[in-house]
């Protein structure tokens, strides 16, 4: 048990270290990563200014955008690209021989890298934005607690989802599911750019049958007061169902992927 | 004349090889095309939804913002067709010493890098970009005269030279920052994102930055005003709407000169 914890810790440390070796690079890379948020802030300020439209204020959208940015920064994962690369160059064999599973290794490595971006860049910029423009805090602790639980759930579901897409690389060497185009399609169903409460009814209804809105939209909508506690319990249940589906799919896909694997060279 | 023949011959060989390599996985190719169409379609629809819902964004209507986006994408994809390979591969080549091979080739290293990394794959994006520009003009009910069409082509080429010039400029940073060149991965994407909205929504320092220092505003914001008859020139002169081709040429030439200067900083990793 102690040994395993040590391996986990080492994987996180290596992920973090990969960001700190080339410090200038890591800093510039992380700083530019936050620009997406600043562009969003500029757009919402231009659209809403000091007033409220469609029952939405600038402060609501700022809170929404900050929470969305931080959540995505925490689970930014390149596991799909990493698996493709490892298969292409044969390094996948080394990872199979390691004492922790490939999935755990990629998850912990990503987590280590993301800690750098979240704590040293994203969080300070978000705090400055909050100091300037304010932040919407829910009136009761239960809403905050359930939002946090749902956010953590969403992060676990998102990682599994991306990992499953990455596993497609075992069958298709050039994996189209890691492409920019596919991620864009996801974004419209996830409510990441534009909150789903501003969507037309038909599109908002459609998103309920897909997993994407349950990653981060539902917990953040609850936090900013665009969903009720009652609705959120329902969303929490749906999150759990998606989690079970993705964990099962990941197990099945991993099982068949390993059978498919042929490592070239020696 | 002999040089031109040599370069075009070499380019043809590389083009053929790159095309055959990229197009060998047919299933993936079709899946990619499908996702590109959905990807651009999604962006278009999000602009339509967001700006349509609120009326205007910084004084620009939904179709006008869609035109900004599509002009930016078209010139970006043209730039990528020629220069994305250089942009992606140079840092790695410098880090592992593979750049030695480029220096031993009997031609200008920059031209060699460009023609050896031409990306035929991006032509799919270029076609989609053309479609988006046409759709945007159609939605705006703007009919272009022959002269304006010619100017639009010049603007798109100028925009491609600006974005391509910045790609070359950032790629040259790899000669100075041996490590993982972050400029290659994220700064360019950020600048491009800024350019997909009317720059009038940004604070004045960002407007000056995008006009004077990294002139991305010339890619779509200023020239689009000419085609739409708008007058949103911020603190700058309306003359800027005509300058995209000239700015593009200057940016590309300056970037190429810096890239070639950067070679002097190159120290092979050795073997």
Coordinates of C-alpha atoms in Angstrom, one line a residue:
Chain A
X1 CA 0.0 0.0 0.0
X2 CA 2.8 2.4 1.0
X3 CA 4.8 1.3 -2.1
X4 CA 1.8 2.1 -4.3
X5 CA 1.3 5.5 -2.7
X6 CA 4.9 6.2 -3.4
X7 CA 4.5 5.4 -7.1
X8 CA 1.4 7.6 -7.3
X9 CA 3.3 10.5 -5.6
X10 CA 6.3 10.0 -8.0
X11 CA 4.0 10.1 -11.1
X12 CA 2.5 13.4 -9.9
X13 CA 5.9 14.8 -9.0
X14 CA 7.3 13.9 -12.5
X15 CA 4.3 15.6 -14.1
X16 CA 4.9 18.7 -12.1
X17 CA 8.7 18.5 -12.8
X18 CA 8.1 18.3 -16.6
X19 CA 6.6 21.8 -16.3
X20 CA 9.3 23.2 -14.1
X21 CA 12.4 22.1 -16.2
X22 CA 11.8 24.7 -18.8
X23 CA 10.4 27.4 -16.5
X24 CA 10.1 30.2 -19.1
X25 CA 8.3 27.9 -21.4
X26 CA 5.9 26.7 -18.7
X27 CA 5.2 30.2 -17.5
X28 CA 4.5 31.6 -21.0
X29 CA 2.4 28.5 -21.9
X30 CA 0.3 28.7 -18.8
X31 CA -0.2 32.5 -19.0
X32 CA -1.4 32.3 -22.6
X33 CA -3.8 29.5 -21.4
X34 CA -5.6 32.0 -19.3
X35 CA -6.2 34.3 -22.3
X36 CA -9.3 32.2 -23.3
X37 CA -10.9 33.4 -20.0
X38 CA -9.9 37.0 -20.6
X39 CA -11.5 36.9 -24.1
X40 CA -14.7 35.5 -22.5
X41 CA -14.7 38.2 -20.0
X42 CA -14.3 40.9 -22.7
X43 CA -17.2 39.3 -24.7
X44 CA -19.5 39.1 -21.7
X45 CA -18.6 42.7 -20.7
X46 CA -19.5 43.9 -24.2
X47 CA -22.7 42.0 -24.2
X48 CA -24.0 42.7 -20.7
X49 CA -22.1 45.7 -19.3
X50 CA -23.6 46.8 -16.0
X51 CA -27.2 45.6 -16.8
X52 CA -29.0 42.2 -16.9
X53 CA -30.4 40.5 -19.9
X54 CA -32.2 37.1 -20.1
X55 CA -31.9 37.0 -16.3
X56 CA -28.1 37.0 -16.6
X57 CA -25.7 39.6 -15.3
X58 CA -22.0 40.2 -16.1
X59 CA -21.1 39.0 -12.6
X60 CA -23.0 35.7 -13.1
X61 CA -21.1 35.1 -16.3
X62 CA -17.8 36.1 -14.8
X63 CA -18.4 33.5 -12.0
X64 CA -19.5 30.9 -14.6
X65 CA -16.4 31.6 -16.8
X66 CA -14.0 31.5 -13.8
X67 CA -15.3 28.2 -12.5
X68 CA -15.4 26.7 -16.0
X69 CA -11.8 27.8 -16.6
X70 CA -10.5 26.4 -13.2
X71 CA -12.4 23.1 -13.7
X72 CA -11.0 22.6 -17.2
X73 CA -7.5 23.6 -16.1
X74 CA -7.6 21.0 -13.3
X75 CA -8.5 18.1 -15.7
X76 CA -6.7 19.3 -18.9
X77 CA -5.7 16.0 -20.2
X78 CA -3.7 14.9 -23.2
X79 CA -4.1 11.2 -22.5
X80 CA -5.6 10.7 -26.0
X81 CA -2.6 12.2 -27.8
X82 CA -0.2 10.5 -25.4
X83 CA -1.6 7.0 -26.1
X84 CA -1.4 7.7 -29.9
X85 CA 2.2 8.8 -29.5
X86 CA 3.2 5.8 -27.3
X87 CA 1.7 3.3 -29.7
X88 CA 3.3 4.9 -32.7
X89 CA 6.8 5.0 -31.2
X90 CA 6.5 1.6 -29.3
X91 CA 7.1 3.2 -25.9
X92 CA 3.7 1.8 -24.8
X93 CA 5.6 -1.4 -23.9
X94 CA 7.6 0.5 -21.2
X95 CA 4.4 1.7 -19.7
X96 CA 2.9 -1.8 -19.6
X97 CA 5.8 -3.0 -17.6
X98 CA 5.5 -0.2 -15.0
X99 CA 4.1 -1.0 -11.5
X100 CA 1.1 1.3 -11.9
X101 CA -1.5 1.0 -14.7
X102 CA -1.3 3.2 -17.8
X103 CA -4.5 5.0 -16.9
X104 CA -3.3 5.9 -13.5
X105 CA 0.1 7.0 -14.8
X106 CA -1.5 9.3 -17.4
X107 CA -4.0 10.7 -14.9
X108 CA -1.4 11.4 -12.2
X109 CA 1.0 12.9 -14.7
X110 CA -1.7 15.2 -16.1
X111 CA -2.7 16.1 -12.5
X112 CA 0.9 17.1 -11.7
X113 CA 1.2 19.2 -14.8
X114 CA -2.2 20.8 -14.2
X115 CA -1.3 21.8 -10.6
X116 CA 1.3 24.1 -12.0
X117 CA -1.1 25.8 -14.4
X118 CA -3.9 26.0 -11.8
X119 CA -2.1 27.3 -8.8
X120 CA 0.6 29.5 -10.4
X121 CA -1.4 31.1 -13.2
X122 CA -5.1 30.4 -13.3
X123 CA -5.9 31.0 -9.7
X124 CA -4.0 34.3 -9.3
X125 CA -5.6 35.7 -12.5
X126 CA -9.0 34.6 -11.3
X127 CA -8.4 36.2 -7.9
X128 CA -7.5 39.5 -9.6
X129 CA -10.7 39.3 -11.8
X130 CA -12.8 38.6 -8.7
X131 CA -11.2 41.6 -6.8
X132 CA -12.0 43.9 -9.8
X133 CA -15.5 42.6 -10.7
X134 CA -16.8 40.5 -7.9
X135 CA -18.0 36.9 -7.6
X136 CA -21.4 35.3 -7.1
X137 CA -21.4 33.1 -4.0
X138 CA -24.4 30.9 -3.2
X139 CA -26.4 31.8 -0.2
X140 CA -26.2 28.5 1.6
X141 CA -23.5 26.0 2.3
X142 CA -25.4 23.0 0.9
X143 CA -25.4 24.5 -2.5
X144 CA -21.6 25.0 -2.3
X145 CA -21.0 21.5 -1.0
X146 CA -23.1 19.8 -3.7
X147 CA -21.5 21.9 -6.4
X148 CA -18.1 20.9 -5.3
X149 CA -19.1 17.2 -5.1
X150 CA -20.6 17.4 -8.6
X151 CA -17.5 19.2 -9.9
X152 CA -15.2 16.5 -8.6
X153 CA -17.5 13.9 -10.1
X154 CA -17.5 15.8 -13.4
X155 CA -13.7 15.8 -13.4
X156 CA -13.5 12.0 -12.9
X157 CA -16.1 11.4 -15.7
X158 CA -14.3 13.8 -18.1
X159 CA -11.0 12.0 -17.5
X160 CA -12.5 8.6 -18.2
X161 CA -14.3 9.9 -21.3
X162 CA -11.1 11.4 -22.7
X163 CA -9.2 8.2 -21.9
X164 CA -11.7 6.1 -23.7
X165 CA -11.4 8.3 -26.8
X166 CA -7.6 7.9 -26.4
X167 CA -7.9 4.1 -26.4
X168 CA -9.4 4.4 -29.9
X169 CA -5.7 4.9 -31.0
X170 CA -5.2 1.1 -30.4
X171 CA -7.4 0.6 -33.5
X172 CA -6.9 3.8 -35.5
X173 CA -3.3 4.9 -35.4
X174 CA -4.4 8.4 -36.4
X175 CA -7.2 9.1 -33.9
X176 CA -9.8 11.5 -35.2
X177 CA -11.5 11.7 -31.8
X178 CA -8.5 13.7 -30.4
X179 CA -8.9 16.3 -33.2
X180 CA -9.9 19.9 -32.8
X181 CA -13.0 19.4 -34.8
X182 CA -14.4 16.7 -32.5
X183 CA -13.6 18.8 -29.4
X184 CA -15.6 21.7 -30.9
X185 CA -18.6 19.4 -31.4
X186 CA -18.3 18.5 -27.7
X187 CA -18.2 22.1 -26.7
X188 CA -21.6 23.0 -28.0
X189 CA -23.2 20.1 -26.0
X190 CA -21.2 20.9 -22.9
X191 CA -22.3 24.5 -22.4
X192 CA -18.6 25.4 -21.9
X193 CA -18.6 28.5 -24.1
X194 CA -22.2 29.6 -23.9
X195 CA -24.3 28.5 -20.9
X196 CA -27.1 26.1 -21.8
X197 CA -29.7 28.4 -20.2
X198 CA -29.2 30.7 -23.1
X199 CA -29.7 27.9 -25.7
X200 CA -32.9 27.4 -27.7
X201 CA -35.2 24.9 -26.1
X202 CA -34.6 22.1 -28.7
X203 CA -30.8 22.2 -28.2
X204 CA -31.0 22.4 -24.4
X205 CA -33.3 19.4 -24.5
X206 CA -30.9 17.5 -26.7
X207 CA -27.9 18.1 -24.3
X208 CA -29.8 16.2 -21.6
X209 CA -29.4 13.0 -23.4
X210 CA -25.6 13.4 -23.8
X211 CA -22.9 13.2 -21.1
X212 CA -21.2 16.6 -21.8
X213 CA -23.3 19.0 -19.7
X214 CA -22.8 16.7 -16.7
X215 CA -19.0 17.3 -16.7
X216 CA -19.0 20.9 -15.4
X217 CA -22.1 22.8 -16.6
X218 CA -24.6 21.3 -14.1
X219 CA -22.4 22.0 -11.0
X220 CA -21.5 25.5 -12.1
X221 CA -25.2 26.3 -13.0
X222 CA -26.1 25.3 -9.5
X223 CA -23.3 27.4 -8.0
X224 CA -24.4 30.6 -9.9
X225 CA -28.1 30.0 -9.1
X226 CA -29.3 28.8 -12.5
X227 CA -30.4 25.5 -11.1
X228 CA -32.1 24.4 -7.9
X229 CA -30.9 22.0 -5.3
X230 CA -33.8 19.7 -6.3
X231 CA -32.8 19.6 -9.9
X232 CA -29.2 19.1 -9.0
X233 CA -29.9 15.9 -7.0
X234 CA -31.4 14.6 -10.2
X235 CA -28.2 15.8 -12.1
X236 CA -26.0 14.1 -9.5
X237 CA -27.8 10.8 -10.1
X238 CA -27.4 11.2 -13.8
X239 CA -23.7 12.0 -13.3
X240 CA -23.3 8.7 -11.3
X241 CA -25.0 6.8 -14.1
X242 CA -22.6 8.3 -16.7
X243 CA -19.7 7.5 -14.4
X244 CA -20.7 3.8 -14.1
X245 CA -21.1 3.7 -18.0
X246 CA -17.7 5.3 -18.6
X247 CA -15.9 3.1 -16.1
X248 CA -17.4 0.0 -17.6
X249 CA -16.7 1.1 -21.1
X250 CA -13.1 1.9 -20.1
X251 CA -12.6 -1.6 -18.6
X252 CA -14.0 -3.2 -21.8
X253 CA -12.0 -1.0 -24.2
X254 CA -8.8 -1.5 -22.2
X255 CA -9.3 -5.3 -22.2
X256 CA -9.7 -5.5 -26.0
X257 CA -7.1 -2.8 -26.7
X258 CA -4.4 -4.8 -24.9
X259 CA -5.3 -7.8 -27.1
X260 CA -4.9 -5.7 -30.2
X261 CA -1.5 -4.3 -29.2
X262 CA 1.5 -5.3 -31.2
X263 CA 4.8 -3.6 -30.2
X264 CA 7.2 -3.2 -33.1
X265 CA 10.9 -3.7 -32.8
X266 CA 12.9 -5.0 -29.9
Chain B
X1 CA 15.7 30.5 -63.3
X2 CA 17.6 27.4 -62.5
X3 CA 16.9 27.9 -58.8
X4 CA 13.2 28.3 -59.4
X5 CA 13.2 25.0 -61.4
X6 CA 15.2 23.3 -58.7
X7 CA 12.8 24.5 -55.9
X8 CA 9.7 23.7 -57.8
X9 CA 11.0 20.2 -58.6
X10 CA 11.9 19.5 -55.0
X11 CA 8.6 21.0 -53.9
X12 CA 6.7 18.6 -56.2
X13 CA 8.5 15.5 -54.8
X14 CA 7.8 16.5 -51.2
X15 CA 4.2 17.4 -52.0
X16 CA 3.6 14.0 -53.6
X17 CA 5.1 12.2 -50.7
X18 CA 3.3 14.3 -48.1
X19 CA 0.0 13.8 -49.9
X20 CA 0.4 10.0 -50.2
X21 CA 1.5 9.8 -46.5
X22 CA -1.4 11.9 -45.1
X23 CA -4.0 10.3 -47.3
X24 CA -3.1 6.7 -46.7
X25 CA -5.6 6.2 -43.8
X26 CA -8.8 6.7 -45.8
X27 CA -11.2 6.0 -42.9
X28 CA -9.5 8.5 -40.6
X29 CA -9.4 11.0 -43.4
X30 CA -13.2 10.9 -43.9
X31 CA -13.8 11.0 -40.2
X32 CA -11.5 14.1 -40.0
X33 CA -13.3 15.8 -42.8
X34 CA -16.6 15.1 -41.1
X35 CA -15.4 16.5 -37.8
X36 CA -13.8 19.5 -39.4
X37 CA -17.2 20.3 -41.0
X38 CA -19.0 19.8 -37.7
X39 CA -16.2 21.7 -35.9
X40 CA -16.4 24.8 -38.1
X41 CA -20.2 24.5 -38.2
X42 CA -20.3 24.5 -34.4
X43 CA -18.2 27.6 -34.2
X44 CA -20.4 29.3 -36.7
X45 CA -23.6 28.3 -34.9
X46 CA -22.2 29.4 -31.5
X47 CA -21.5 32.9 -32.9
X48 CA -25.0 32.9 -34.5
X49 CA -26.5 31.9 -31.2
X50 CA -24.5 34.2 -28.9
X51 CA -24.5 37.4 -30.9
X52 CA -28.0 36.7 -32.3
X53 CA -29.4 36.4 -28.8
X54 CA -28.0 39.7 -27.6
X55 CA -28.3 41.6 -31.0
X56 CA -24.8 42.9 -31.5
X57 CA -21.3 42.3 -30.2
X58 CA -19.4 45.6 -29.9
X59 CA -21.7 47.0 -32.7
X60 CA -21.2 44.0 -35.0
X61 CA -24.2 41.9 -35.9
X62 CA -24.1 38.1 -35.9
X63 CA -23.5 37.7 -39.6
X64 CA -20.7 40.4 -39.5
X65 CA -19.0 38.5 -36.7
X66 CA -19.4 35.3 -38.7
X67 CA -17.6 37.1 -41.6
X68 CA -14.8 38.2 -39.3
X69 CA -14.4 34.6 -38.1
X70 CA -14.5 33.1 -41.6
X71 CA -12.0 35.5 -43.0
X72 CA -9.6 34.8 -40.1
X73 CA -10.0 31.0 -40.6
X74 CA -9.5 31.2 -44.4
X75 CA -6.2 33.1 -44.1
X76 CA -5.1 31.0 -41.2
X77 CA -5.6 27.7 -43.1
X78 CA -3.7 29.0 -46.1
X79 CA -0.8 30.0 -43.8
X80 CA -1.0 26.6 -42.2
X81 CA -0.8 24.8 -45.5
X82 CA 2.6 26.3 -46.2
X83 CA 4.0 27.0 -42.7
X84 CA 2.4 24.8 -40.0
X85 CA 4.9 22.1 -40.7
X86 CA 7.8 24.5 -40.2
X87 CA 6.1 25.9 -37.1
X88 CA 5.5 22.4 -35.5
X89 CA 8.8 20.7 -36.5
X90 CA 11.5 23.3 -36.0
X91 CA 11.6 23.2 -32.1
X92 CA 11.9 19.4 -32.1
X93 CA 14.5 19.5 -34.9
X94 CA 16.6 22.1 -33.0
X95 CA 16.3 20.2 -29.7
X96 CA 17.4 16.8 -31.1
X97 CA 20.0 18.1 -33.5
X98 CA 18.1 17.0 -36.6
X99 CA 18.3 20.6 -37.9
X100 CA 21.9 19.7 -39.0
X101 CA 20.4 17.9 -42.0
X102 CA 18.6 21.1 -43.1
X103 CA 21.8 23.0 -43.0
X104 CA 23.6 20.5 -45.2
X105 CA 20.9 20.7 -48.0
X106 CA 22.0 22.6 -51.1
X107 CA 19.4 25.3 -50.8
X108 CA 18.2 28.1 -48.5
X109 CA 17.4 26.5 -45.2
X110 CA 14.1 28.4 -44.7
X111 CA 12.9 27.5 -48.2
X112 CA 13.9 23.9 -47.7
X113 CA 12.0 23.7 -44.4
X114 CA 8.9 25.3 -46.0
X115 CA 8.7 23.0 -49.0
X116 CA 9.6 19.9 -47.1
X117 CA 6.8 20.4 -44.6
X118 CA 4.1 21.6 -46.9
X119 CA 0.8 20.2 -45.5
X120 CA -1.6 19.1 -48.2
X121 CA -3.9 18.1 -45.4
X122 CA -4.8 21.7 -44.7
X123 CA -6.2 22.2 -48.2
X124 CA -9.4 20.5 -46.7
X125 CA -9.6 23.4 -44.2
X126 CA -8.9 26.0 -47.0
X127 CA -11.9 24.7 -48.9
X128 CA -14.1 24.9 -45.8
X129 CA -12.8 28.4 -45.2
X130 CA -13.7 29.5 -48.7
X131 CA -17.2 28.0 -48.2
X132 CA -17.6 29.9 -44.9
X133 CA -16.5 33.2 -46.4
X134 CA -19.0 32.8 -49.3
X135 CA -21.8 31.8 -46.8
X136 CA -21.1 34.8 -44.7
X137 CA -21.2 37.2 -47.6
X138 CA -24.4 35.5 -48.7
X139 CA -26.0 35.9 -45.3
X140 CA -25.0 39.6 -45.3
X141 CA -26.6 40.1 -48.7
X142 CA -23.3 41.7 -49.9
X143 CA -22.6 41.3 -53.6
X144 CA -18.9 41.9 -54.5
X145 CA -17.9 43.6 -57.7
X146 CA -15.0 42.1 -59.8
X147 CA -12.7 44.8 -58.3
X148 CA -13.8 44.0 -54.7
X149 CA -13.4 40.2 -55.4
X150 CA -9.8 40.9 -56.5
X151 CA -9.3 43.0 -53.3
X152 CA -10.8 40.2 -51.2
X153 CA -8.3 37.7 -52.7
X154 CA -5.4 40.2 -51.9
X155 CA -6.7 40.6 -48.4
X156 CA -6.9 36.9 -47.8
X157 CA -3.4 36.4 -49.1
X158 CA -2.2 39.4 -47.0
X159 CA -4.0 37.9 -43.9
X160 CA -2.3 34.6 -44.7
X161 CA 1.1 36.3 -44.9
X162 CA 0.5 38.1 -41.5
X163 CA -0.5 34.8 -39.8
X164 CA 2.2 32.9 -41.6
X165 CA 4.8 35.6 -40.7
X166 CA 3.9 35.2 -37.1
X167 CA 4.2 31.4 -37.4
X168 CA 7.7 31.9 -38.8
X169 CA 8.5 34.5 -36.2
X170 CA 7.5 32.2 -33.3
X171 CA 9.2 29.3 -34.9
X172 CA 12.5 31.3 -34.9
X173 CA 12.1 31.7 -31.2
X174 CA 13.1 28.0 -30.9
X175 CA 16.7 29.0 -31.9
X176 CA 16.9 31.1 -28.8
X177 CA 14.7 29.0 -26.4
X178 CA 16.1 25.5 -26.8
X179 CA 13.6 24.0 -24.5
X180 CA 10.0 23.3 -25.1
X181 CA 9.1 26.4 -27.2
X182 CA 5.8 27.6 -25.6
X183 CA 5.3 30.3 -28.2
X184 CA 4.8 27.5 -30.7
X185 CA 2.0 25.9 -28.8
X186 CA 0.0 28.6 -27.2
X187 CA 0.7 32.3 -28.0
X188 CA -0.3 31.9 -31.6
X189 CA -3.5 30.2 -30.8
X190 CA -4.3 33.0 -28.3
X191 CA -3.6 35.7 -30.8
X192 CA -5.8 34.0 -33.3
X193 CA -8.7 33.7 -30.8
X194 CA -8.5 37.4 -30.1
X195 CA -8.8 38.0 -33.8
X196 CA -12.1 36.1 -34.2
X197 CA -14.1 38.8 -32.4
X198 CA -14.4 42.6 -33.2
X199 CA -11.3 44.0 -31.5
X200 CA -13.3 47.0 -30.4
X201 CA -14.6 44.9 -27.5
X202 CA -11.1 44.7 -26.0
X203 CA -9.4 47.4 -23.9
X204 CA -7.4 50.1 -25.8
X205 CA -4.0 48.5 -25.0
X206 CA -5.1 45.3 -26.7
X207 CA -6.4 47.2 -29.7
X208 CA -3.0 48.9 -30.1
X209 CA -1.2 45.6 -29.6
X210 CA -3.3 43.9 -32.3
X211 CA -2.8 46.8 -34.7
X212 CA 0.8 47.9 -34.2
X213 CA 2.8 45.1 -32.5
X214 CA 1.1 41.9 -33.7
X215 CA -1.0 43.2 -36.5
X216 CA -3.7 40.5 -36.4
X217 CA -6.4 43.2 -36.7
X218 CA -5.4 43.5 -40.4
X219 CA -6.4 39.9 -41.0
X220 CA -10.1 40.5 -40.8
X221 CA -11.2 43.4 -38.5
X222 CA -10.0 46.3 -40.7
X223 CA -10.5 44.8 -44.2
X224 CA -14.0 43.5 -43.2
X225 CA -15.0 47.1 -42.6
X226 CA -14.3 48.0 -46.2
X227 CA -16.6 45.2 -47.5
X228 CA -19.3 46.0 -45.0
X229 CA -19.1 49.8 -45.3
X230 CA -18.5 50.1 -41.5
X231 CA -16.6 52.9 -39.8
X232 CA -15.2 51.3 -36.6
X233 CA -11.6 52.3 -36.7
X234 CA -11.1 52.9 -33.0
X235 CA -8.3 55.4 -32.5
X236 CA -6.8 54.6 -35.9
X237 CA -7.0 56.1 -39.4
X238 CA -9.6 54.6 -41.8
X239 CA -6.8 54.1 -44.3
X240 CA -6.0 50.9 -42.4
X241 CA -8.8 49.0 -44.2
X242 CA -6.7 49.0 -47.4
X243 CA -3.3 48.0 -45.9
X244 CA -3.6 44.3 -45.3
X245 CA -1.6 43.1 -48.3
X246 CA 1.2 45.6 -47.5
X247 CA 1.3 44.7 -43.8
X248 CA 1.3 41.0 -44.7
X249 CA 4.3 41.4 -47.0
X250 CA 6.3 43.3 -44.4
X251 CA 5.5 40.9 -41.6
X252 CA 6.4 37.9 -43.6
X253 CA 9.7 39.4 -44.9
X254 CA 10.7 40.6 -41.4
X255 CA 9.9 37.2 -39.9
X256 CA 11.9 35.4 -42.6
X257 CA 14.9 37.6 -42.0
X258 CA 14.7 36.9 -38.2
X259 CA 14.4 33.2 -38.8
X260 CA 17.5 33.2 -41.0
X261 CA 19.3 35.3 -38.3
X262 CA 18.2 32.8 -35.7
X263 CA 20.2 30.1 -37.4
X264 CA 23.4 31.8 -36.2
X265 CA 22.3 30.9 -32.6
X266 CA 21.9 27.2 -33.5
X267 CA 24.3 24.9 -31.8
X268 CA 23.9 21.3 -32.8
X269 CA 23.2 18.7 -30.1
X270 CA 25.9 16.7 -31.7
X271 CA 26.1 12.9 -31.8

